[in-house]
Amino acid sequence: MSTEAGHEAVANAPTAGEYIVHHLTHFNTTGHAQKDIIDFSVLNVDTLFFSLLMGVLGLFVMWRVAKSATSGVPGRMQAAVEIVLEMVNEQAKGIVHSAESRKAVGPLALTVFVWIFLMNSMDFLPLDVLPNIWQAITGDHHAYLRIVPTADLNGTLGMSIGVLLVCLYYNIKIKGFGGWMHELFTAPFGSHPLLYPVNFAMQMIEFLAKTVSHGMRLFGNMYAGELVFMLIALMGAAWAGTATGVFLFAGHVIAGSIWAIFHILIVALQAFIFMMLTLVYIGQAHEAH
């Protein structure tokens, strides 16, 4: 009976393609993959949950470090936070020249960096652990769950739209509503009335391009990293059933280790790039054409 059960389990096991598709499908309000590029009726519950969880975790860690901070020799956590604070502060000073604006922009940039770093770091968790726990809780062996919020285009574009709204706010605050409207119709080609439509179209394209590229850059890197981890996991899963199993297992361990080390750089670098672009776009909102 046990042999028959084993053969049945193997026969019912998902193919490599089915495994990847399942892991790339969100737990959302529809119960299936999002079909349209834009569909506001679909809410990816897993992206929302893990985004909020990492945000709360980041706030808690920063609060604990601030509460226990000492003027003497700092501990490792305090030293790490101070390094990040100094890095963000120096970048903000170099890009946003208004000291008044930096009072809000500096903390915003720090929040962006820490939050995205924590969300990206979810990719380091073993691929099947949380999805398997979720399947056990729900009793559904086909339940969907994705744990990397930044590998969801909806999440990254949501953050980039948030940055866009901040930029619009500073455009109006610094230049005044009338001044900003004037700039929309007179830059970059000049103030001739015949150029108003062209100038306005170029300004809209610029805002759109910045926002889309801002979100797409983060999503593309994290999605690709998640997919590579899946392929490496499949390599490890295939080793037991092939004549070249030992080599597949060795390749799985070596490739997994190398990619994990390289991915540490990607996780930190993508958080830094998103933060820097946030500062650059807000800094541009302070400048008149």
PDB file of C-alpha atoms in Angstrom:
ATOM      1  CA  MET A   1       0.000   0.000   0.000  1.00  0.00           C
ATOM      2  CA  SER A   2       2.804   2.397   0.873  1.00  0.00           C
ATOM      3  CA  THR A   3       4.463   1.753  -2.494  1.00  0.00           C
ATOM      4  CA  GLU A   4       1.206   2.457  -4.316  1.00  0.00           C
ATOM      5  CA  ALA A   5       0.715   5.622  -2.282  1.00  0.00           C
ATOM      6  CA  GLY A   6       4.217   6.729  -3.152  1.00  0.00           C
ATOM      7  CA  HIS A   7       3.650   6.169  -6.866  1.00  0.00           C
ATOM      8  CA  GLU A   8       0.343   8.060  -6.636  1.00  0.00           C
ATOM      9  CA  ALA A   9       2.029  10.987  -4.881  1.00  0.00           C
ATOM     10  CA  VAL A  10       4.693  11.134  -7.584  1.00  0.00           C
ATOM     11  CA  ALA A  11       2.054  10.975 -10.317  1.00  0.00           C
ATOM     12  CA  ASN A  12       0.091  13.825  -8.719  1.00  0.00           C
ATOM     13  CA  ALA A  13       3.170  15.977  -8.088  1.00  0.00           C
ATOM     14  CA  PRO A  14       3.135  19.291  -9.984  1.00  0.00           C
ATOM     15  CA  THR A  15       5.345  19.780 -13.003  1.00  0.00           C
ATOM     16  CA  ALA A  16       8.088  22.390 -12.955  1.00  0.00           C
ATOM     17  CA  GLY A  17       5.858  24.813 -14.841  1.00  0.00           C
ATOM     18  CA  GLU A  18       2.902  24.243 -12.517  1.00  0.00           C
ATOM     19  CA  TYR A  19       5.161  24.709  -9.487  1.00  0.00           C
ATOM     20  CA  ILE A  20       6.418  28.080 -10.740  1.00  0.00           C
ATOM     21  CA  VAL A  21       2.977  29.304 -11.803  1.00  0.00           C
ATOM     22  CA  HIS A  22       1.556  28.362  -8.405  1.00  0.00           C
ATOM     23  CA  HIS A  23       4.311  30.244  -6.582  1.00  0.00           C
ATOM     24  CA  LEU A  24       3.848  33.301  -8.789  1.00  0.00           C
ATOM     25  CA  THR A  25       0.096  33.531  -8.119  1.00  0.00           C
ATOM     26  CA  HIS A  26      -1.060  35.861  -5.358  1.00  0.00           C
ATOM     27  CA  PHE A  27      -3.538  35.177  -2.593  1.00  0.00           C
ATOM     28  CA  ASN A  28      -6.071  37.787  -3.651  1.00  0.00           C
ATOM     29  CA  THR A  29      -9.742  38.649  -3.452  1.00  0.00           C
ATOM     30  CA  THR A  30     -10.605  36.767  -6.668  1.00  0.00           C
ATOM     31  CA  GLY A  31      -8.935  33.426  -5.923  1.00  0.00           C
ATOM     32  CA  HIS A  32      -7.068  33.347  -9.247  1.00  0.00           C
ATOM     33  CA  ALA A  33      -4.306  35.196 -11.051  1.00  0.00           C
ATOM     34  CA  GLN A  34      -4.899  38.780 -12.125  1.00  0.00           C
ATOM     35  CA  LYS A  35      -5.727  38.750 -15.837  1.00  0.00           C
ATOM     36  CA  ASP A  36      -5.741  42.431 -16.748  1.00  0.00           C
ATOM     37  CA  ILE A  37      -2.858  44.875 -16.364  1.00  0.00           C
ATOM     38  CA  ILE A  38      -5.138  47.290 -14.500  1.00  0.00           C
ATOM     39  CA  ASP A  39      -7.912  45.789 -12.395  1.00  0.00           C
ATOM     40  CA  PHE A  40      -8.871  47.681  -9.231  1.00  0.00           C
ATOM     41  CA  SER A  41     -11.298  44.910  -8.242  1.00  0.00           C
ATOM     42  CA  VAL A  42      -8.332  42.656  -7.425  1.00  0.00           C
ATOM     43  CA  LEU A  43      -6.589  43.121  -4.081  1.00  0.00           C
ATOM     44  CA  ASN A  44      -3.450  41.077  -3.491  1.00  0.00           C
ATOM     45  CA  VAL A  45      -3.980  40.318   0.181  1.00  0.00           C
ATOM     46  CA  ASP A  46      -0.531  38.780   0.639  1.00  0.00           C
ATOM     47  CA  THR A  47       1.207  41.890  -0.721  1.00  0.00           C
ATOM     48  CA  LEU A  48      -0.841  44.149   1.564  1.00  0.00           C
ATOM     49  CA  PHE A  49      -0.253  41.936   4.612  1.00  0.00           C
ATOM     50  CA  PHE A  50       3.505  41.515   4.255  1.00  0.00           C
ATOM     51  CA  SER A  51       3.976  45.180   3.279  1.00  0.00           C
ATOM     52  CA  LEU A  52       2.203  46.308   6.447  1.00  0.00           C
ATOM     53  CA  LEU A  53       4.018  43.682   8.520  1.00  0.00           C
ATOM     54  CA  MET A  54       7.437  44.863   7.314  1.00  0.00           C
ATOM     55  CA  GLY A  55       6.402  48.486   7.838  1.00  0.00           C
ATOM     56  CA  VAL A  56       5.381  47.792  11.437  1.00  0.00           C
ATOM     57  CA  LEU A  57       8.574  45.778  11.999  1.00  0.00           C
ATOM     58  CA  GLY A  58      10.709  48.621  10.632  1.00  0.00           C
ATOM     59  CA  LEU A  59       8.975  51.178  12.854  1.00  0.00           C
ATOM     60  CA  PHE A  60       9.354  48.933  15.884  1.00  0.00           C
ATOM     61  CA  VAL A  61      13.072  48.348  15.293  1.00  0.00           C
ATOM     62  CA  MET A  62      13.763  52.058  14.776  1.00  0.00           C
ATOM     63  CA  TRP A  63      11.712  52.926  17.865  1.00  0.00           C
ATOM     64  CA  ARG A  64      13.601  50.400  19.996  1.00  0.00           C
ATOM     65  CA  VAL A  65      16.965  51.674  18.763  1.00  0.00           C
ATOM     66  CA  ALA A  66      15.984  55.304  19.398  1.00  0.00           C
ATOM     67  CA  LYS A  67      14.689  54.437  22.876  1.00  0.00           C
ATOM     68  CA  SER A  68      17.846  52.576  23.879  1.00  0.00           C
ATOM     69  CA  ALA A  69      20.298  54.944  22.148  1.00  0.00           C
ATOM     70  CA  THR A  70      23.278  56.007  24.240  1.00  0.00           C
ATOM     71  CA  SER A  71      25.861  58.738  23.836  1.00  0.00           C
ATOM     72  CA  GLY A  72      28.598  56.310  24.791  1.00  0.00           C
ATOM     73  CA  VAL A  73      29.930  53.427  22.737  1.00  0.00           C
ATOM     74  CA  PRO A  74      26.962  52.310  20.603  1.00  0.00           C
ATOM     75  CA  GLY A  75      25.900  48.709  20.220  1.00  0.00           C
ATOM     76  CA  ARG A  76      25.915  46.998  16.853  1.00  0.00           C
ATOM     77  CA  MET A  77      22.276  47.776  16.088  1.00  0.00           C
ATOM     78  CA  GLN A  78      22.618  51.429  17.085  1.00  0.00           C
ATOM     79  CA  ALA A  79      25.824  51.721  15.049  1.00  0.00           C
ATOM     80  CA  ALA A  80      24.093  50.224  11.991  1.00  0.00           C
ATOM     81  CA  VAL A  81      21.137  52.596  12.323  1.00  0.00           C
ATOM     82  CA  GLU A  82      23.467  55.580  12.769  1.00  0.00           C
ATOM     83  CA  ILE A  83      25.347  54.612   9.587  1.00  0.00           C
ATOM     84  CA  VAL A  84      22.075  54.456   7.641  1.00  0.00           C
ATOM     85  CA  LEU A  85      20.890  57.753   9.138  1.00  0.00           C
ATOM     86  CA  GLU A  86      24.131  59.500   8.227  1.00  0.00           C
ATOM     87  CA  MET A  87      24.041  58.066   4.701  1.00  0.00           C
ATOM     88  CA  VAL A  88      20.451  59.191   4.106  1.00  0.00           C
ATOM     89  CA  ASN A  89      21.110  62.615   5.637  1.00  0.00           C
ATOM     90  CA  GLU A  90      24.153  63.226   3.433  1.00  0.00           C
ATOM     91  CA  GLN A  91      22.280  62.193   0.300  1.00  0.00           C
ATOM     92  CA  ALA A  92      19.307  64.409   1.226  1.00  0.00           C
ATOM     93  CA  LYS A  93      21.601  67.414   1.805  1.00  0.00           C
ATOM     94  CA  GLY A  94      23.233  66.951  -1.581  1.00  0.00           C
ATOM     95  CA  ILE A  95      19.973  66.663  -3.526  1.00  0.00           C
ATOM     96  CA  VAL A  96      17.297  68.650  -1.672  1.00  0.00           C
ATOM     97  CA  HIS A  97      18.780  72.063  -0.933  1.00  0.00           C
ATOM     98  CA  SER A  98      15.891  73.399   1.126  1.00  0.00           C
ATOM     99  CA  ALA A  99      16.643  72.859   4.822  1.00  0.00           C
ATOM    100  CA  GLU A 100      12.943  73.274   5.602  1.00  0.00           C
ATOM    101  CA  SER A 101      11.933  70.559   3.130  1.00  0.00           C
ATOM    102  CA  ARG A 102      14.612  68.186   4.427  1.00  0.00           C
ATOM    103  CA  LYS A 103      12.863  68.084   7.798  1.00  0.00           C
ATOM    104  CA  ALA A 104      10.185  65.973   6.114  1.00  0.00           C
ATOM    105  CA  VAL A 105      12.059  64.581   3.112  1.00  0.00           C
ATOM    106  CA  GLY A 106      14.924  63.131   5.197  1.00  0.00           C
ATOM    107  CA  PRO A 107      12.667  60.943   7.386  1.00  0.00           C
ATOM    108  CA  LEU A 108      10.669  60.000   4.282  1.00  0.00           C
ATOM    109  CA  ALA A 109      13.825  58.793   2.510  1.00  0.00           C
ATOM    110  CA  LEU A 110      14.891  56.850   5.603  1.00  0.00           C
ATOM    111  CA  THR A 111      11.466  55.220   5.828  1.00  0.00           C
ATOM    112  CA  VAL A 112      11.573  54.283   2.147  1.00  0.00           C
ATOM    113  CA  PHE A 113      15.019  52.704   2.472  1.00  0.00           C
ATOM    114  CA  VAL A 114      14.281  50.680   5.609  1.00  0.00           C
ATOM    115  CA  TRP A 115      10.824  49.598   4.467  1.00  0.00           C
ATOM    116  CA  ILE A 116      11.936  48.436   1.011  1.00  0.00           C
ATOM    117  CA  PHE A 117      15.026  46.744   2.444  1.00  0.00           C
ATOM    118  CA  LEU A 118      12.845  44.706   4.813  1.00  0.00           C
ATOM    119  CA  MET A 119      10.325  43.845   2.083  1.00  0.00           C
ATOM    120  CA  ASN A 120      13.134  42.783  -0.266  1.00  0.00           C
ATOM    121  CA  SER A 121      14.664  40.678   2.515  1.00  0.00           C
ATOM    122  CA  MET A 122      11.584  38.443   2.590  1.00  0.00           C
ATOM    123  CA  ASP A 123      13.156  36.804  -0.461  1.00  0.00           C
ATOM    124  CA  PHE A 124      15.763  35.194   1.809  1.00  0.00           C
ATOM    125  CA  LEU A 125      13.185  33.003   3.559  1.00  0.00           C
ATOM    126  CA  PRO A 126      13.044  29.379   2.336  1.00  0.00           C
ATOM    127  CA  LEU A 127      10.806  29.320  -0.711  1.00  0.00           C
ATOM    128  CA  ASP A 128       8.124  26.885   0.468  1.00  0.00           C
ATOM    129  CA  VAL A 129       8.058  27.439   4.232  1.00  0.00           C
ATOM    130  CA  LEU A 130       5.413  30.155   4.602  1.00  0.00           C
ATOM    131  CA  PRO A 131       3.273  28.921   1.657  1.00  0.00           C
ATOM    132  CA  ASN A 132       3.248  25.415   3.197  1.00  0.00           C
ATOM    133  CA  ILE A 133       2.292  26.814   6.606  1.00  0.00           C
ATOM    134  CA  TRP A 134      -0.500  28.810   4.963  1.00  0.00           C
ATOM    135  CA  GLN A 135      -1.737  25.695   3.149  1.00  0.00           C
ATOM    136  CA  ALA A 136      -1.761  23.775   6.434  1.00  0.00           C
ATOM    137  CA  ILE A 137      -3.725  26.560   8.160  1.00  0.00           C
ATOM    138  CA  THR A 138      -6.309  26.831   5.382  1.00  0.00           C
ATOM    139  CA  GLY A 139      -6.478  23.091   4.714  1.00  0.00           C
ATOM    140  CA  ASP A 140      -6.109  23.825   1.005  1.00  0.00           C
ATOM    141  CA  HIS A 141      -3.022  22.283  -0.588  1.00  0.00           C
ATOM    142  CA  HIS A 142      -3.464  24.590  -3.572  1.00  0.00           C
ATOM    143  CA  ALA A 143      -3.725  27.821  -1.561  1.00  0.00           C
ATOM    144  CA  TYR A 144      -1.709  30.689  -3.001  1.00  0.00           C
ATOM    145  CA  LEU A 145       0.722  32.892  -1.082  1.00  0.00           C
ATOM    146  CA  ARG A 146       3.552  35.176  -2.192  1.00  0.00           C
ATOM    147  CA  ILE A 147       5.685  36.717   0.521  1.00  0.00           C
ATOM    148  CA  VAL A 148       7.839  39.295  -1.335  1.00  0.00           C
ATOM    149  CA  PRO A 149       5.760  42.488  -1.690  1.00  0.00           C
ATOM    150  CA  THR A 150       8.297  44.179  -3.962  1.00  0.00           C
ATOM    151  CA  ALA A 151       7.995  41.306  -6.468  1.00  0.00           C
ATOM    152  CA  ASP A 152       4.413  42.478  -7.069  1.00  0.00           C
ATOM    153  CA  LEU A 153       4.097  45.241  -9.661  1.00  0.00           C
ATOM    154  CA  ASN A 154       0.962  46.502  -7.917  1.00  0.00           C
ATOM    155  CA  GLY A 155       2.993  47.134  -4.761  1.00  0.00           C
ATOM    156  CA  THR A 156       5.971  48.838  -6.386  1.00  0.00           C
ATOM    157  CA  LEU A 157       3.808  51.038  -8.620  1.00  0.00           C
ATOM    158  CA  GLY A 158       1.729  51.936  -5.565  1.00  0.00           C
ATOM    159  CA  MET A 159       4.880  53.201  -3.852  1.00  0.00           C
ATOM    160  CA  SER A 160       6.037  55.087  -6.941  1.00  0.00           C
ATOM    161  CA  ILE A 161       2.611  56.750  -7.219  1.00  0.00           C
ATOM    162  CA  GLY A 162       3.010  57.780  -3.572  1.00  0.00           C
ATOM    163  CA  VAL A 163       6.342  59.407  -4.487  1.00  0.00           C
ATOM    164  CA  LEU A 164       4.611  61.137  -7.424  1.00  0.00           C
ATOM    165  CA  LEU A 165       2.006  62.626  -5.083  1.00  0.00           C
ATOM    166  CA  VAL A 166       4.778  63.927  -2.814  1.00  0.00           C
ATOM    167  CA  CYS A 167       6.479  65.497  -5.833  1.00  0.00           C
ATOM    168  CA  LEU A 168       3.247  67.192  -6.897  1.00  0.00           C
ATOM    169  CA  TYR A 169       2.831  68.506  -3.364  1.00  0.00           C
ATOM    170  CA  TYR A 170       6.309  70.078  -3.359  1.00  0.00           C
ATOM    171  CA  ASN A 171       5.838  71.475  -6.865  1.00  0.00           C
ATOM    172  CA  ILE A 172       2.796  73.387  -5.630  1.00  0.00           C
ATOM    173  CA  LYS A 173       4.308  74.263  -2.246  1.00  0.00           C
ATOM    174  CA  ILE A 174       7.586  75.637  -3.624  1.00  0.00           C
ATOM    175  CA  LYS A 175       6.362  77.295  -6.830  1.00  0.00           C
ATOM    176  CA  GLY A 176       2.762  78.050  -5.934  1.00  0.00           C
ATOM    177  CA  PHE A 177      -0.138  76.608  -7.897  1.00  0.00           C
ATOM    178  CA  GLY A 178       0.004  79.403 -10.481  1.00  0.00           C
ATOM    179  CA  GLY A 179       3.751  79.113 -10.862  1.00  0.00           C
ATOM    180  CA  TRP A 180       3.553  75.363 -11.331  1.00  0.00           C
ATOM    181  CA  MET A 181       0.761  75.683 -13.913  1.00  0.00           C
ATOM    182  CA  HIS A 182       2.865  78.226 -15.757  1.00  0.00           C
ATOM    183  CA  GLU A 183       5.802  75.830 -15.758  1.00  0.00           C
ATOM    184  CA  LEU A 184       3.649  72.974 -17.067  1.00  0.00           C
ATOM    185  CA  PHE A 185       2.774  74.989 -20.170  1.00  0.00           C
ATOM    186  CA  THR A 186       6.046  76.858 -20.764  1.00  0.00           C
ATOM    187  CA  ALA A 187       8.767  74.265 -20.068  1.00  0.00           C
ATOM    188  CA  PRO A 188      10.866  72.912 -21.607  1.00  0.00           C
ATOM    189  CA  PHE A 189      10.510  74.626 -25.006  1.00  0.00           C
ATOM    190  CA  GLY A 190       9.510  78.173 -24.074  1.00  0.00           C
ATOM    191  CA  SER A 191       6.488  80.377 -23.443  1.00  0.00           C
ATOM    192  CA  HIS A 192       5.147  80.829 -26.968  1.00  0.00           C
ATOM    193  CA  PRO A 193       1.392  80.039 -27.023  1.00  0.00           C
ATOM    194  CA  LEU A 194       1.830  77.607 -29.915  1.00  0.00           C
ATOM    195  CA  LEU A 195       4.166  75.553 -27.742  1.00  0.00           C
ATOM    196  CA  TYR A 196       1.759  75.263 -24.805  1.00  0.00           C
ATOM    197  CA  PRO A 197       0.252  71.912 -25.922  1.00  0.00           C
ATOM    198  CA  VAL A 198       3.677  70.431 -26.681  1.00  0.00           C
ATOM    199  CA  ASN A 199       5.126  71.601 -23.364  1.00  0.00           C
ATOM    200  CA  PHE A 200       2.177  70.238 -21.409  1.00  0.00           C
ATOM    201  CA  ALA A 201       2.353  66.882 -23.220  1.00  0.00           C
ATOM    202  CA  MET A 202       6.086  66.620 -22.517  1.00  0.00           C
ATOM    203  CA  GLN A 203       5.543  67.392 -18.821  1.00  0.00           C
ATOM    204  CA  MET A 204       2.865  64.681 -18.551  1.00  0.00           C
ATOM    205  CA  ILE A 205       5.093  62.171 -20.322  1.00  0.00           C
ATOM    206  CA  GLU A 206       7.921  63.028 -17.922  1.00  0.00           C
ATOM    207  CA  PHE A 207       5.762  62.491 -14.837  1.00  0.00           C
ATOM    208  CA  LEU A 208       4.407  59.227 -16.259  1.00  0.00           C
ATOM    209  CA  ALA A 209       7.830  57.925 -17.292  1.00  0.00           C
ATOM    210  CA  LYS A 210       9.360  58.719 -13.905  1.00  0.00           C
ATOM    211  CA  THR A 211       6.559  56.997 -12.015  1.00  0.00           C
ATOM    212  CA  VAL A 212       6.404  53.874 -14.176  1.00  0.00           C
ATOM    213  CA  SER A 213      10.181  53.402 -14.376  1.00  0.00           C
ATOM    214  CA  HIS A 214      10.502  54.009 -10.625  1.00  0.00           C
ATOM    215  CA  GLY A 215       8.143  51.144  -9.824  1.00  0.00           C
ATOM    216  CA  MET A 216       9.168  48.863 -12.699  1.00  0.00           C
ATOM    217  CA  ARG A 217      12.871  48.961 -11.810  1.00  0.00           C
ATOM    218  CA  LEU A 218      12.310  47.642  -8.289  1.00  0.00           C
ATOM    219  CA  PHE A 219       9.697  45.108  -9.403  1.00  0.00           C
ATOM    220  CA  GLY A 220      11.810  43.739 -12.268  1.00  0.00           C
ATOM    221  CA  ASN A 221      14.860  43.079 -10.120  1.00  0.00           C
ATOM    222  CA  MET A 222      12.950  41.450  -7.257  1.00  0.00           C
ATOM    223  CA  TYR A 223      10.711  39.404  -9.573  1.00  0.00           C
ATOM    224  CA  ALA A 224      13.750  38.081 -11.428  1.00  0.00           C
ATOM    225  CA  GLY A 225      15.470  37.254  -8.136  1.00  0.00           C
ATOM    226  CA  GLU A 226      12.403  35.379  -6.904  1.00  0.00           C
ATOM    227  CA  LEU A 227      12.201  33.429 -10.158  1.00  0.00           C
ATOM    228  CA  VAL A 228      15.883  32.419  -9.985  1.00  0.00           C
ATOM    229  CA  PHE A 229      15.346  31.101  -6.450  1.00  0.00           C
ATOM    230  CA  MET A 230      12.464  28.980  -7.787  1.00  0.00           C
ATOM    231  CA  LEU A 231      14.613  27.540 -10.557  1.00  0.00           C
ATOM    232  CA  ILE A 232      17.350  26.691  -8.062  1.00  0.00           C
ATOM    233  CA  ALA A 233      14.749  25.047  -5.802  1.00  0.00           C
ATOM    234  CA  LEU A 234      13.553  22.942  -8.743  1.00  0.00           C
ATOM    235  CA  MET A 235      17.129  21.851  -9.360  1.00  0.00           C
ATOM    236  CA  GLY A 236      17.313  20.611  -5.789  1.00  0.00           C
ATOM    237  CA  ALA A 237      13.929  18.894  -6.033  1.00  0.00           C
ATOM    238  CA  ALA A 238      14.976  17.000  -9.175  1.00  0.00           C
ATOM    239  CA  TRP A 239      18.179  15.487  -7.842  1.00  0.00           C
ATOM    240  CA  ALA A 240      16.650  12.391  -6.182  1.00  0.00           C
ATOM    241  CA  GLY A 241      14.911  11.103  -9.279  1.00  0.00           C
ATOM    242  CA  THR A 242      17.729  11.194 -11.826  1.00  0.00           C
ATOM    243  CA  ALA A 243      20.937   9.349 -12.539  1.00  0.00           C
ATOM    244  CA  THR A 244      22.822  12.623 -12.259  1.00  0.00           C
ATOM    245  CA  GLY A 245      21.227  13.391  -8.903  1.00  0.00           C
ATOM    246  CA  VAL A 246      24.487  13.976  -7.054  1.00  0.00           C
ATOM    247  CA  PHE A 247      25.515  16.638  -9.558  1.00  0.00           C
ATOM    248  CA  LEU A 248      22.101  18.301  -9.415  1.00  0.00           C
ATOM    249  CA  PHE A 249      22.249  18.373  -5.625  1.00  0.00           C
ATOM    250  CA  ALA A 250      25.744  19.857  -5.687  1.00  0.00           C
ATOM    251  CA  GLY A 251      24.616  22.405  -8.284  1.00  0.00           C
ATOM    252  CA  HIS A 252      21.609  23.272  -6.150  1.00  0.00           C
ATOM    253  CA  VAL A 253      23.774  23.949  -3.079  1.00  0.00           C
ATOM    254  CA  ILE A 254      26.459  25.880  -4.971  1.00  0.00           C
ATOM    255  CA  ALA A 255      24.050  27.914  -7.107  1.00  0.00           C
ATOM    256  CA  GLY A 256      21.782  28.615  -4.134  1.00  0.00           C
ATOM    257  CA  SER A 257      24.684  29.827  -2.004  1.00  0.00           C
ATOM    258  CA  ILE A 258      26.149  32.032  -4.722  1.00  0.00           C
ATOM    259  CA  TRP A 259      22.793  33.533  -5.659  1.00  0.00           C
ATOM    260  CA  ALA A 260      21.871  34.164  -2.001  1.00  0.00           C
ATOM    261  CA  ILE A 261      25.133  36.061  -1.445  1.00  0.00           C
ATOM    262  CA  PHE A 262      24.679  38.042  -4.662  1.00  0.00           C
ATOM    263  CA  HIS A 263      21.038  38.689  -3.785  1.00  0.00           C
ATOM    264  CA  ILE A 264      22.080  40.400  -0.547  1.00  0.00           C
ATOM    265  CA  LEU A 265      23.659  43.099  -2.717  1.00  0.00           C
ATOM    266  CA  ILE A 266      20.534  43.326  -4.887  1.00  0.00           C
ATOM    267  CA  VAL A 267      18.262  43.681  -1.850  1.00  0.00           C
ATOM    268  CA  ALA A 268      20.284  46.551  -0.395  1.00  0.00           C
ATOM    269  CA  LEU A 269      21.054  48.156  -3.764  1.00  0.00           C
ATOM    270  CA  GLN A 270      17.422  48.241  -4.917  1.00  0.00           C
ATOM    271  CA  ALA A 271      16.334  49.822  -1.631  1.00  0.00           C
ATOM    272  CA  PHE A 272      19.091  52.426  -2.036  1.00  0.00           C
ATOM    273  CA  ILE A 273      18.207  53.154  -5.678  1.00  0.00           C
ATOM    274  CA  PHE A 274      14.503  53.594  -4.902  1.00  0.00           C
ATOM    275  CA  MET A 275      15.393  55.936  -2.049  1.00  0.00           C
ATOM    276  CA  MET A 276      17.827  57.935  -4.204  1.00  0.00           C
ATOM    277  CA  LEU A 277      15.305  58.339  -7.012  1.00  0.00           C
ATOM    278  CA  THR A 278      12.747  59.497  -4.463  1.00  0.00           C
ATOM    279  CA  LEU A 279      15.169  62.199  -3.328  1.00  0.00           C
ATOM    280  CA  VAL A 280      16.063  63.132  -6.909  1.00  0.00           C
ATOM    281  CA  TYR A 281      12.424  63.516  -7.987  1.00  0.00           C
ATOM    282  CA  ILE A 282      11.558  65.574  -4.911  1.00  0.00           C
ATOM    283  CA  GLY A 283      14.692  67.651  -5.462  1.00  0.00           C
ATOM    284  CA  GLN A 284      13.614  68.316  -9.052  1.00  0.00           C
ATOM    285  CA  ALA A 285      10.244  69.527  -7.750  1.00  0.00           C
ATOM    286  CA  HIS A 286      12.138  72.305  -5.950  1.00  0.00           C
ATOM    287  CA  GLU A 287      13.838  73.510  -9.128  1.00  0.00           C
ATOM    288  CA  ALA A 288      12.315  75.928 -11.618  1.00  0.00           C
ATOM    289  CA  HIS A 289      12.786  75.389 -15.364  1.00  0.00           C
TER     290      HIS A 289
END
